[in-house]
Short mmCIF file of C-alpha atoms and ligand atoms in Angstrom, two decimals:
data_model
loop_
_atom_site.label_atom_id
_atom_site.label_comp_id
_atom_site.label_asym_id
_atom_site.label_seq_id
_atom_site.Cartn_x
_atom_site.Cartn_y
_atom_site.Cartn_z
CA MET A 1 108.47 58.71 114.43
CA ARG A 2 105.00 59.86 114.99
CA SER A 3 105.09 60.37 118.86
CA ARG A 4 108.98 61.51 118.18
CA LEU A 5 107.38 64.54 115.92
CA LEU A 6 104.93 65.41 118.40
CA SER A 7 107.10 65.81 121.13
CA VAL A 8 109.37 67.99 119.21
CA ALA A 9 106.21 69.99 117.91
CA ARG A 10 104.95 70.39 121.47
CA ALA A 11 108.53 71.93 122.09
CA LEU A 12 108.01 74.87 119.06
CA ARG A 13 106.15 77.32 121.18
CA ALA A 14 105.48 80.52 119.40
CA ASP A 15 107.96 82.06 121.77
CA ALA A 16 110.48 79.35 121.64
CA ARG A 17 114.19 80.09 120.55
CA ILE A 18 114.62 77.88 117.78
CA THR A 19 117.78 77.67 115.92
CA VAL A 20 118.20 75.32 112.73
CA MET A 21 121.39 74.24 111.26
CA THR A 22 121.39 72.69 107.84
CA GLY A 23 124.12 70.95 105.80
CA ALA A 24 123.78 69.49 102.30
CA GLY A 25 121.43 67.20 103.28
CA VAL A 26 118.62 69.80 103.08
CA SER A 27 119.36 70.39 99.59
CA ALA A 28 119.54 66.51 98.29
CA ALA A 29 115.83 66.69 97.24
CA SER A 30 116.26 69.60 95.08
CA GLY A 31 119.05 67.35 92.91
CA VAL A 32 122.00 68.88 94.63
CA PRO A 33 124.59 66.34 95.48
CA THR A 34 125.98 66.12 98.98
CA PHE A 35 129.51 66.45 99.43
CA ARG A 36 130.25 63.07 100.91
CA GLY A 37 127.62 61.47 99.28
CA ALA A 38 128.13 58.54 96.58
CA ASP A 39 127.89 61.54 93.66
CA GLY A 40 129.79 63.72 95.62
CA LEU A 41 132.94 63.35 93.68
CA TRP A 42 133.90 65.46 90.85
CA LYS A 43 135.78 63.81 88.26
CA GLY A 44 137.53 61.78 90.95
CA PHE A 45 138.94 64.54 92.77
CA ARG A 46 138.11 64.72 96.45
CA LEU A 47 136.76 67.51 98.06
CA GLU A 48 139.73 68.77 100.08
CA ASP A 49 141.46 68.36 96.40
CA LEU A 50 139.34 71.38 95.55
CA ALA A 51 137.81 73.74 98.04
CA THR A 52 141.42 74.91 99.61
CA PRO A 53 143.35 77.93 98.47
CA ASP A 54 146.66 75.70 97.61
CA ALA A 55 144.16 73.81 95.02
CA PHE A 56 143.20 77.43 93.94
CA ALA A 57 146.90 78.72 93.65
CA ARG A 58 147.95 75.19 91.92
CA SER A 59 145.31 75.00 89.49
CA PRO A 60 142.50 78.22 89.43
CA HIS A 61 141.08 76.72 86.24
CA ARG A 62 140.37 73.33 87.36
CA VAL A 63 138.71 74.60 90.57
CA TRP A 64 136.78 77.01 88.71
CA GLU A 65 135.46 74.30 86.52
CA TRP A 66 134.06 72.42 89.47
CA TYR A 67 132.53 75.60 90.75
CA ASP A 68 131.12 76.58 87.23
CA TRP A 69 129.68 72.96 87.25
CA ARG A 70 128.10 73.18 90.67
CA ARG A 71 126.85 76.61 89.47
CA GLN A 72 125.32 75.68 86.50
CA ALA A 73 123.86 72.53 88.41
CA LEU A 74 122.29 74.81 90.87
CA ALA A 75 121.00 77.09 88.33
CA GLY A 76 118.39 74.56 87.44
CA CYS A 77 117.62 73.47 91.09
CA LEU A 78 114.47 74.72 93.11
CA PRO A 79 114.19 74.76 96.62
CA ASN A 80 112.23 71.95 97.96
CA ARG A 81 109.59 71.33 100.89
CA ALA A 82 112.26 71.31 103.70
CA HIS A 83 113.32 74.99 102.60
CA HIS A 84 110.13 76.12 102.29
CA VAL A 85 109.13 74.70 105.63
CA LEU A 86 112.23 76.71 107.15
CA ALA A 87 111.24 79.72 105.18
CA SER A 88 107.81 79.71 106.79
CA TRP A 89 109.32 79.20 110.06
CA SER A 90 111.81 82.27 110.04
CA LEU A 91 108.76 84.50 109.44
CA ARG A 92 106.24 82.33 111.79
CA PHE A 93 108.63 82.23 114.81
CA PRO A 94 109.99 85.66 115.96
CA ARG A 95 113.02 84.22 117.80
CA PHE A 96 113.82 81.43 114.87
CA ARG A 97 117.60 81.49 113.53
CA LEU A 98 118.62 79.68 110.65
CA ILE A 99 122.35 78.54 110.17
CA THR A 100 123.58 76.84 107.31
CA GLN A 101 126.80 75.44 105.92
CA ASN A 102 125.29 75.33 102.44
CA VAL A 103 126.77 78.00 99.67
CA ASP A 104 123.87 77.29 97.02
CA GLY A 105 121.75 79.91 97.88
CA LEU A 106 118.43 77.71 98.17
CA HIS A 107 117.15 78.73 101.82
CA GLU A 108 117.15 82.53 100.65
CA ARG A 109 115.37 81.63 97.34
CA ALA A 110 112.78 80.05 99.35
CA GLY A 111 112.43 83.08 101.14
CA ALA A 112 114.12 82.41 104.72
CA ALA A 113 114.93 85.58 106.34
CA ASP A 114 118.42 86.30 107.81
CA VAL A 115 119.85 83.32 106.90
CA LEU A 116 123.75 82.81 108.60
CA ARG A 117 125.91 81.16 105.98
CA LEU A 118 128.79 79.97 107.83
CA HIS A 119 130.63 78.97 104.39
CA GLY A 120 129.54 81.84 102.27
CA SER A 121 127.68 81.76 98.97
CA ILE A 122 128.59 80.36 95.59
CA TRP A 123 127.09 83.23 93.98
CA ASP A 124 129.56 85.43 95.29
CA VAL A 125 132.80 86.36 93.91
CA ARG A 126 135.70 88.19 95.04
CA CYS A 127 139.22 89.09 93.84
CA TRP A 128 141.86 86.66 94.25
CA ASN A 129 144.76 89.20 94.45
CA ARG A 130 142.20 91.58 96.64
CA CYS A 131 143.33 94.55 94.55
CA THR A 132 142.38 97.75 96.27
CA ALA A 133 140.03 98.72 93.63
CA SER A 134 137.23 95.88 94.03
CA PRO A 135 134.87 95.40 96.71
CA ASP A 136 135.20 93.07 99.53
CA GLN A 137 132.96 90.54 97.42
CA TRP A 138 129.84 91.14 95.43
CA ARG A 139 127.11 88.86 93.87
CA ASP A 140 127.73 87.48 90.18
CA ASP A 141 125.20 85.22 88.87
CA THR A 142 126.69 84.59 85.24
CA VAL A 143 126.29 80.94 84.29
CA PRO A 144 128.32 79.70 83.00
CA PHE A 145 130.96 82.12 82.90
CA PRO A 146 132.54 82.71 79.62
CA VAL A 147 136.10 82.31 80.30
CA LEU A 148 137.43 80.30 83.36
CA PRO A 149 138.72 81.93 85.72
CA PRO A 150 136.64 84.78 85.36
CA PRO A 151 138.45 88.33 85.41
CA CYS A 152 138.41 90.77 88.05
CA PRO A 153 136.63 93.48 86.48
CA HIS A 154 138.86 95.94 88.47
CA CYS A 155 142.59 94.48 88.08
CA GLY A 156 142.10 91.64 85.65
CA GLY A 157 143.47 89.14 87.82
CA PRO A 158 141.61 85.89 88.55
CA LEU A 159 138.19 86.38 90.48
CA ARG A 160 137.65 83.50 93.53
CA PRO A 161 134.32 81.96 94.54
CA GLY A 162 133.02 83.86 97.69
CA VAL A 163 132.73 80.74 99.60
CA VAL A 164 135.21 79.89 102.80
CA TRP A 165 137.59 76.98 101.84
CA PHE A 166 139.38 74.52 103.76
CA GLY A 167 142.35 76.11 106.10
CA GLU A 168 140.41 79.43 105.61
CA MET A 169 138.92 81.72 108.57
CA LEU A 170 135.58 81.86 108.84
CA ASP A 171 133.77 85.09 109.10
CA ARG A 172 134.34 86.19 112.82
CA ASP A 173 131.08 87.81 113.07
CA VAL A 174 129.12 85.38 111.49
CA VAL A 175 130.55 82.35 113.56
CA ASP A 176 129.66 85.05 116.84
CA ARG A 177 126.03 85.16 115.45
CA CYS A 178 125.84 81.44 115.53
CA LEU A 179 127.21 80.76 118.68
CA ASP A 180 124.82 83.35 120.10
CA ALA A 181 122.18 81.35 118.02
CA THR A 182 123.14 78.53 119.97
CA CYS A 183 121.81 79.76 123.20
CA CYS A 184 118.19 78.73 122.24
CA ASP A 185 115.45 76.17 123.19
CA VAL A 186 115.51 73.84 121.01
CA PHE A 187 118.56 73.10 118.56
CA PHE A 188 118.02 71.09 115.13
CA THR A 189 120.80 69.73 113.07
CA VAL A 190 119.62 69.02 109.88
CA GLY A 191 121.33 67.18 106.93
CA THR A 192 125.10 67.44 107.81
CA SER A 193 127.30 64.76 108.17
CA ALA A 194 128.29 66.73 111.63
CA LEU A 195 131.96 66.29 110.87
CA VAL A 196 133.04 69.72 109.51
CA HIS A 197 134.06 72.05 112.63
CA PRO A 198 133.08 74.71 113.78
CA ALA A 199 129.64 73.68 112.97
CA ALA A 200 129.88 70.29 114.29
CA GLY A 201 130.73 71.89 117.84
CA PHE A 202 127.36 74.36 117.63
CA LEU A 203 125.64 71.24 118.92
CA ASP A 204 127.58 70.97 121.89
CA HIS A 205 127.18 74.33 122.71
CA ALA A 206 123.50 74.22 122.50
CA ARG A 207 123.43 71.21 124.74
CA ARG A 208 125.46 72.89 127.12
CA HIS A 209 122.85 75.77 126.98
CA GLY A 210 120.31 73.42 127.96
CA ALA A 211 118.44 73.36 124.51
CA MET A 212 116.56 70.25 123.56
CA THR A 213 118.23 68.72 120.36
CA VAL A 214 116.96 67.12 117.60
CA GLU A 215 118.70 65.66 114.50
CA VAL A 216 117.02 64.98 111.23
CA ASN A 217 119.36 62.76 109.07
CA PRO A 218 118.18 59.49 107.73
CA GLU A 219 121.84 58.02 108.07
CA VAL A 220 123.60 57.64 111.45
CA THR A 221 126.34 60.55 112.45
CA PRO A 222 128.40 61.37 115.31
CA ALA A 223 125.47 63.78 116.36
CA THR A 224 123.05 60.57 116.37
CA SER A 225 123.94 59.30 119.82
CA VAL A 226 124.34 62.62 121.20
CA VAL A 227 120.84 64.85 120.45
CA ASP A 228 117.83 64.29 122.77
CA THR A 229 115.76 62.94 119.55
CA ALA A 230 116.98 61.47 116.25
CA ILE A 231 114.72 61.00 113.56
CA SER A 232 116.08 58.78 111.04
CA GLU A 233 114.23 60.58 107.88
CA ARG A 234 114.80 62.50 105.00
CA ALA A 235 114.38 66.12 105.66
CA GLU A 236 111.96 67.11 103.14
CA LEU A 237 109.53 64.72 104.57
CA VAL A 238 110.27 65.12 108.37
CA LEU A 239 109.84 69.11 108.29
CA PRO A 240 106.61 69.33 106.53
CA GLU A 241 105.21 66.66 108.83
CA LEU A 242 106.33 68.59 111.89
CA ASP A 243 105.02 71.78 110.42
CA ALA A 244 101.65 70.10 109.80
CA ALA A 245 101.77 69.18 113.87
CA LEU A 246 102.37 72.47 114.56
CA GLY A 247 98.68 72.99 113.49
CA ALA A 248 98.97 75.04 110.10
CA HIS A 249 95.48 75.12 109.45
CA PRO A 250 92.44 76.37 111.11
CA LEU A 251 90.40 73.78 113.15
CA ALA A 252 86.83 73.29 113.74
CA LEU A 253 86.28 73.98 117.61
CA SER A 254 83.21 73.27 120.00
CA THR A 255 82.83 74.90 123.01
CA ALA A 256 79.93 74.24 125.69
CA ARG A 257 77.20 76.18 123.52
CA LEU A 258 79.10 76.97 120.33
CA ARG A 259 80.08 75.29 117.38
CA LEU A 260 82.93 77.15 115.40
CA GLU A 261 83.70 76.23 111.92
CA PRO A 262 86.31 77.14 109.62
CA LEU A 263 85.34 79.25 106.75
CA LEU A 264 85.57 76.70 103.72
CA PRO A 265 85.28 77.47 100.08
CA LYS A 266 82.08 75.58 99.81
CA ASP A 267 80.63 77.99 102.59
CA VAL A 268 79.77 80.62 99.82
CA GLU A 269 76.37 81.20 100.69
CA ALA A 270 77.50 82.37 104.46
CA ALA A 271 80.55 84.03 103.15
CA HIS A 272 78.46 86.15 101.14
CA ARG A 273 75.95 86.74 104.16
CA LEU A 274 79.11 87.46 106.55
CA TRP A 275 80.44 89.91 103.39
CA THR A 276 77.33 91.87 103.47
CA HIS A 277 77.72 92.72 107.34
CA ARG A 278 79.42 96.27 107.59
CA ASP A 279 81.93 95.19 110.22
CA VAL A 280 83.32 92.23 109.02
CA ARG A 281 83.95 94.39 105.92
CA ARG A 282 85.87 96.81 108.18
CA TYR A 283 87.52 94.78 109.94
CA LEU A 284 88.86 92.38 107.03
CA TRP A 285 89.49 95.00 104.72
CA ASP A 286 89.69 98.15 105.93
CA ASP A 287 91.97 97.37 108.38
CA ARG A 288 93.80 95.20 106.22
CA ILE A 289 93.52 91.87 108.43
CA ILE A 290 93.27 90.34 104.91
CA PRO A 291 93.68 91.09 101.28
CA ARG A 292 90.63 92.55 99.64
CA GLY A 293 88.98 89.83 97.01
CA THR A 294 85.81 88.07 96.72
CA ALA A 295 83.93 86.24 99.50
CA GLU A 296 85.13 82.92 97.63
CA GLU A 297 88.79 83.91 97.58
CA VAL A 298 88.95 85.08 101.28
CA ALA A 299 87.12 81.71 102.12
CA ARG A 300 89.55 79.49 100.22
CA ALA A 301 92.26 81.46 101.78
CA SER A 302 91.13 80.98 104.83
CA ALA A 303 90.73 77.06 104.47
CA THR A 304 93.80 76.49 102.50
CA ASP A 305 96.15 79.01 102.98
CA PHE A 306 96.36 79.88 106.35
CA ALA A 307 99.98 79.05 106.71
CA ARG A 308 100.68 81.61 104.66
CA TYR A 309 98.08 84.51 105.23
CA ARG A 310 98.16 83.24 108.97
CA PHE A 311 94.51 83.86 109.59
CA GLY A 312 91.43 81.78 109.71
CA LEU A 313 87.84 82.65 109.93
CA TRP A 314 85.15 80.68 111.72
CA LEU A 315 81.46 80.74 111.13
CA VAL A 316 80.00 80.50 114.73
CA TYR A 317 76.91 78.74 115.10
CA ALA A 318 74.79 78.26 118.10
CA ARG A 319 73.76 74.49 118.77
CA GLU A 320 70.11 75.02 118.68
CA GLU A 321 70.55 76.79 115.31
CA ALA A 322 72.94 74.28 113.32
CA ARG A 323 72.27 76.01 109.78
CA THR A 324 72.56 79.67 110.31
CA PRO A 325 75.52 81.17 111.93
CA VAL A 326 75.02 83.48 114.77
CA GLY A 327 78.27 85.66 113.66
CA PHE A 328 82.16 85.09 112.70
CA CYS A 329 85.47 84.74 114.66
CA GLY A 330 88.38 85.31 113.22
CA LEU A 331 92.28 85.12 114.30
CA ARG A 332 95.15 86.57 112.42
CA ALA A 333 98.19 85.45 113.90
CA ASP A 334 100.65 88.33 112.67
CA GLY A 335 98.37 91.08 112.77
CA VAL A 336 99.36 94.24 110.49
CA GLY A 337 102.64 95.88 112.23
CA ALA A 338 100.95 94.90 115.75
CA GLY A 339 101.00 90.94 116.23
CA PRO A 340 98.29 88.38 116.75
CA GLN A 341 94.92 89.99 116.45
CA LEU A 342 91.59 88.31 117.65
CA LEU A 343 88.65 89.35 115.86
CA PHE A 344 84.88 89.03 116.72
CA GLY A 345 81.75 89.69 115.08
CA LEU A 346 78.24 88.64 116.32
CA TYR A 347 75.20 89.71 115.07
CA PRO A 348 73.22 92.18 116.86
CA LYS A 349 70.24 90.12 117.56
CA HIS A 350 72.40 87.25 119.44
CA TRP A 351 74.08 89.95 121.56
CA GLY A 352 73.93 89.66 125.26
CA GLN A 353 73.62 86.05 125.67
CA GLY A 354 77.25 85.35 126.33
CA LEU A 355 78.16 83.79 123.12
CA ALA A 356 80.69 86.20 122.59
CA GLN A 357 82.89 84.99 125.39
CA GLU A 358 82.06 81.88 124.98
CA ALA A 359 83.36 81.87 121.11
CA SER A 360 86.30 83.92 121.86
CA ARG A 361 87.40 81.68 124.40
CA GLY A 362 87.30 78.63 122.30
CA VAL A 363 89.32 80.71 119.39
CA LEU A 364 91.90 81.87 122.23
CA ALA A 365 92.26 78.28 123.36
CA HIS A 366 93.09 77.57 119.67
CA ALA A 367 95.56 80.05 119.33
CA PHE A 368 97.30 79.45 122.47
CA GLU A 369 97.30 75.56 122.53
CA THR A 370 97.29 74.37 118.83
CA LEU A 371 98.93 77.48 117.25
CA ARG A 372 101.27 78.23 120.47
CA LEU A 373 100.47 82.13 119.61
CA PRO A 374 102.46 84.04 122.62
CA ARG A 375 99.92 86.70 122.72
CA VAL A 376 96.58 87.72 121.26
CA ILE A 377 95.72 91.43 120.69
CA GLY A 378 92.94 93.42 118.99
CA ALA A 379 90.95 96.49 119.19
CA ALA A 380 86.76 97.07 119.18
CA ASP A 381 85.71 100.42 118.19
CA ALA A 382 82.37 102.10 120.15
CA PRO A 383 82.90 100.02 122.74
CA ASN A 384 80.19 99.56 125.38
CA GLU A 385 79.27 97.69 129.08
CA ARG A 386 79.02 94.73 127.29
CA SER A 387 82.25 94.80 125.14
CA VAL A 388 83.91 95.80 128.05
CA ARG A 389 82.39 93.01 130.18
CA THR A 390 83.30 90.21 127.69
CA LEU A 391 86.75 91.43 127.61
CA ALA A 392 87.30 91.41 131.37
CA ALA A 393 85.50 87.87 131.31
CA LEU A 394 88.23 86.68 129.10
CA GLY A 395 91.09 88.08 131.29
CA MET A 396 92.12 90.64 128.79
CA ARG A 397 94.15 93.65 129.44
CA PHE A 398 92.15 96.36 127.98
CA GLU A 399 92.38 100.31 127.61
CA ARG A 400 89.99 102.52 126.43
CA ARG A 401 91.14 105.78 124.17
CA ALA A 402 90.95 107.43 120.57
CA GLY A 403 91.87 104.99 117.99
CA HIS A 404 91.74 104.88 114.25
CA ASP A 405 90.26 107.98 112.95
CA GLY A 406 90.13 109.40 116.71
CA LEU A 407 87.06 106.83 117.22
CA ASP A 408 86.56 105.54 120.85
CA THR A 409 88.39 102.39 121.11
CA LEU A 410 89.09 99.56 123.06
CA PHE A 411 92.59 98.41 122.94
CA TYR A 412 93.16 94.68 124.48
CA SER A 413 95.79 92.32 124.68
CA THR A 414 96.15 89.12 126.45
CA GLU A 415 99.54 89.87 127.87
CA GLY A 416 101.18 92.99 128.93
CA ARG A 417 100.23 96.85 128.27
CA PRO A 418 97.69 96.94 125.55
CA PRO A 419 98.97 97.83 121.93
CA SER A 420 99.65 101.68 121.67
CA GLY A 421 97.57 101.92 118.43
CA ARG A 422 96.75 100.01 115.17
P1 OAD B 1 127.81 65.81 103.83
O1 OAD B 1 127.92 65.67 102.32
O2 OAD B 1 128.98 65.87 104.55
O3 OAD B 1 126.70 65.28 104.86
C1 OAD B 1 125.59 65.49 103.89
C2 OAD B 1 124.41 64.79 105.16
O4 OAD B 1 123.37 64.83 104.50
C3 OAD B 1 125.13 63.13 105.28
O5 OAD B 1 124.91 62.99 106.63
C4 OAD B 1 123.48 62.50 104.81
O6 OAD B 1 123.21 61.29 105.49
C5 OAD B 1 122.62 63.50 105.13
N1 OAD B 1 121.25 63.56 103.90
C6 OAD B 1 121.19 63.05 102.89
N2 OAD B 1 120.41 63.02 102.20
C7 OAD B 1 119.41 63.89 103.00
C8 OAD B 1 118.07 64.11 103.09
N3 OAD B 1 117.01 64.12 102.10
N4 OAD B 1 117.73 64.96 104.33
C9 OAD B 1 118.32 64.81 105.46
N5 OAD B 1 119.80 64.47 105.58
C10 OAD B 1 120.12 64.21 104.16
O7 OAD B 1 127.58 67.70 103.79
P2 OAD B 1 127.87 68.54 104.80
O8 OAD B 1 127.92 67.95 106.04
O9 OAD B 1 127.06 69.80 104.54
O10 OAD B 1 132.46 72.85 103.70
O11 OAD B 1 129.23 69.03 104.85
C11 OAD B 1 129.55 70.12 105.80
C12 OAD B 1 130.77 70.82 105.05
O12 OAD B 1 131.87 70.03 104.65
C13 OAD B 1 130.19 71.91 103.63
O13 OAD B 1 129.33 72.89 104.00
C14 OAD B 1 131.20 72.00 102.82
C15 OAD B 1 132.08 70.55 103.21
O14 OAD B 1 133.53 70.61 103.22
C16 OAD B 1 132.54 73.76 102.76
O15 OAD B 1 132.34 73.91 101.32
C17 OAD B 1 133.48 74.68 103.50
#
């Protein structure tokens, strides 16, 4: 499995168009029963006996009993590690899209942005009579409903769940956006039996558009023999492993003359030394690169919460001076409003030895090869010949103009035009 994971991880470049489609299996570890699994039946009814407009017309009370029971069960469930990884990817990858057939809302509760909910939400309701006084649909978290079916507050008729039932049309706009999302570089189908259309057809769309296709499901489905890579394991195990393979944490780095070590909580003394360095404080705090905190708090965040804060700090050691850092290097993968930033600070007595270039190169290599960032940008106040030479040697594009508070500033970028401001 490891080699498959690594080959998938390699395809997840920072600028890749990544689309993940999920089904009930992604929520199994949260304690939500899948539909077609052994525990999917409710009081002996099949899904198709409950999730249809005809079933509701025959017995709104029975259908609501089932939905009310599911809402009660869901209210006690929490997102699991698979939801958390996908939520972090929705922030990490600018071209990430998440399609779900699930109506449970757990992706959103994990913090996923812009979820394409193909089958609606169990937390929405709408008037069965479509009375003119009521909105199209609205959210109602009441659990349990005191009366079933719950009455429409506008006309008193029955409410119905805001989900799409068998035999009903899907929201055209959502389907179009899902189809658009299938034009991607990597398409995942995770925890779905791949039986219900149109979701089941999205995989073929993605293949026709040349996407690399990946299935994550412990069981064989119709998709298993079709995808490029089938990972036969549970989503809550596979996705965190894949995330770890993306290089979510800062690494120790070595260049020809330098050692770069991630700032760790044990390096409190070095962190304090850094903190007394005026430039470090200005870079990190005043420019809101990281939240204000004590040296220890920031060191801990850099070492352990890289995936969350998306920044890392390295202490730079010259080989011959192994115990005392000559400076620091920092990387913020999603610089405030501006994109990835490279920070660099070298204690003045070490200037002019080419160390800045070398340390920056090490961190840049890490940024592109391990973290797969599309670009790195930054700004340096009070430019001089040396900083210009360093940027030129790193192949950066740069521009000198008034920046923060009108200060003479060098704006630099590894790609395209340098950013227009901070
Ligand atoms: P299913 O119940 O049909 O399939 C769940 C899939 O998840 C199965 O293939 C399991 O092998 C897999 N699975 C179980 N545990 C897993 C885990 N921990 N990690 C990964 N996979 C796991 O549910 P769906 O495919 O979501 O539609 O069903 C699709 C649609 O059919 C649902 O949205 C629902 C239903 O009709 C509507 O309600 C309109």
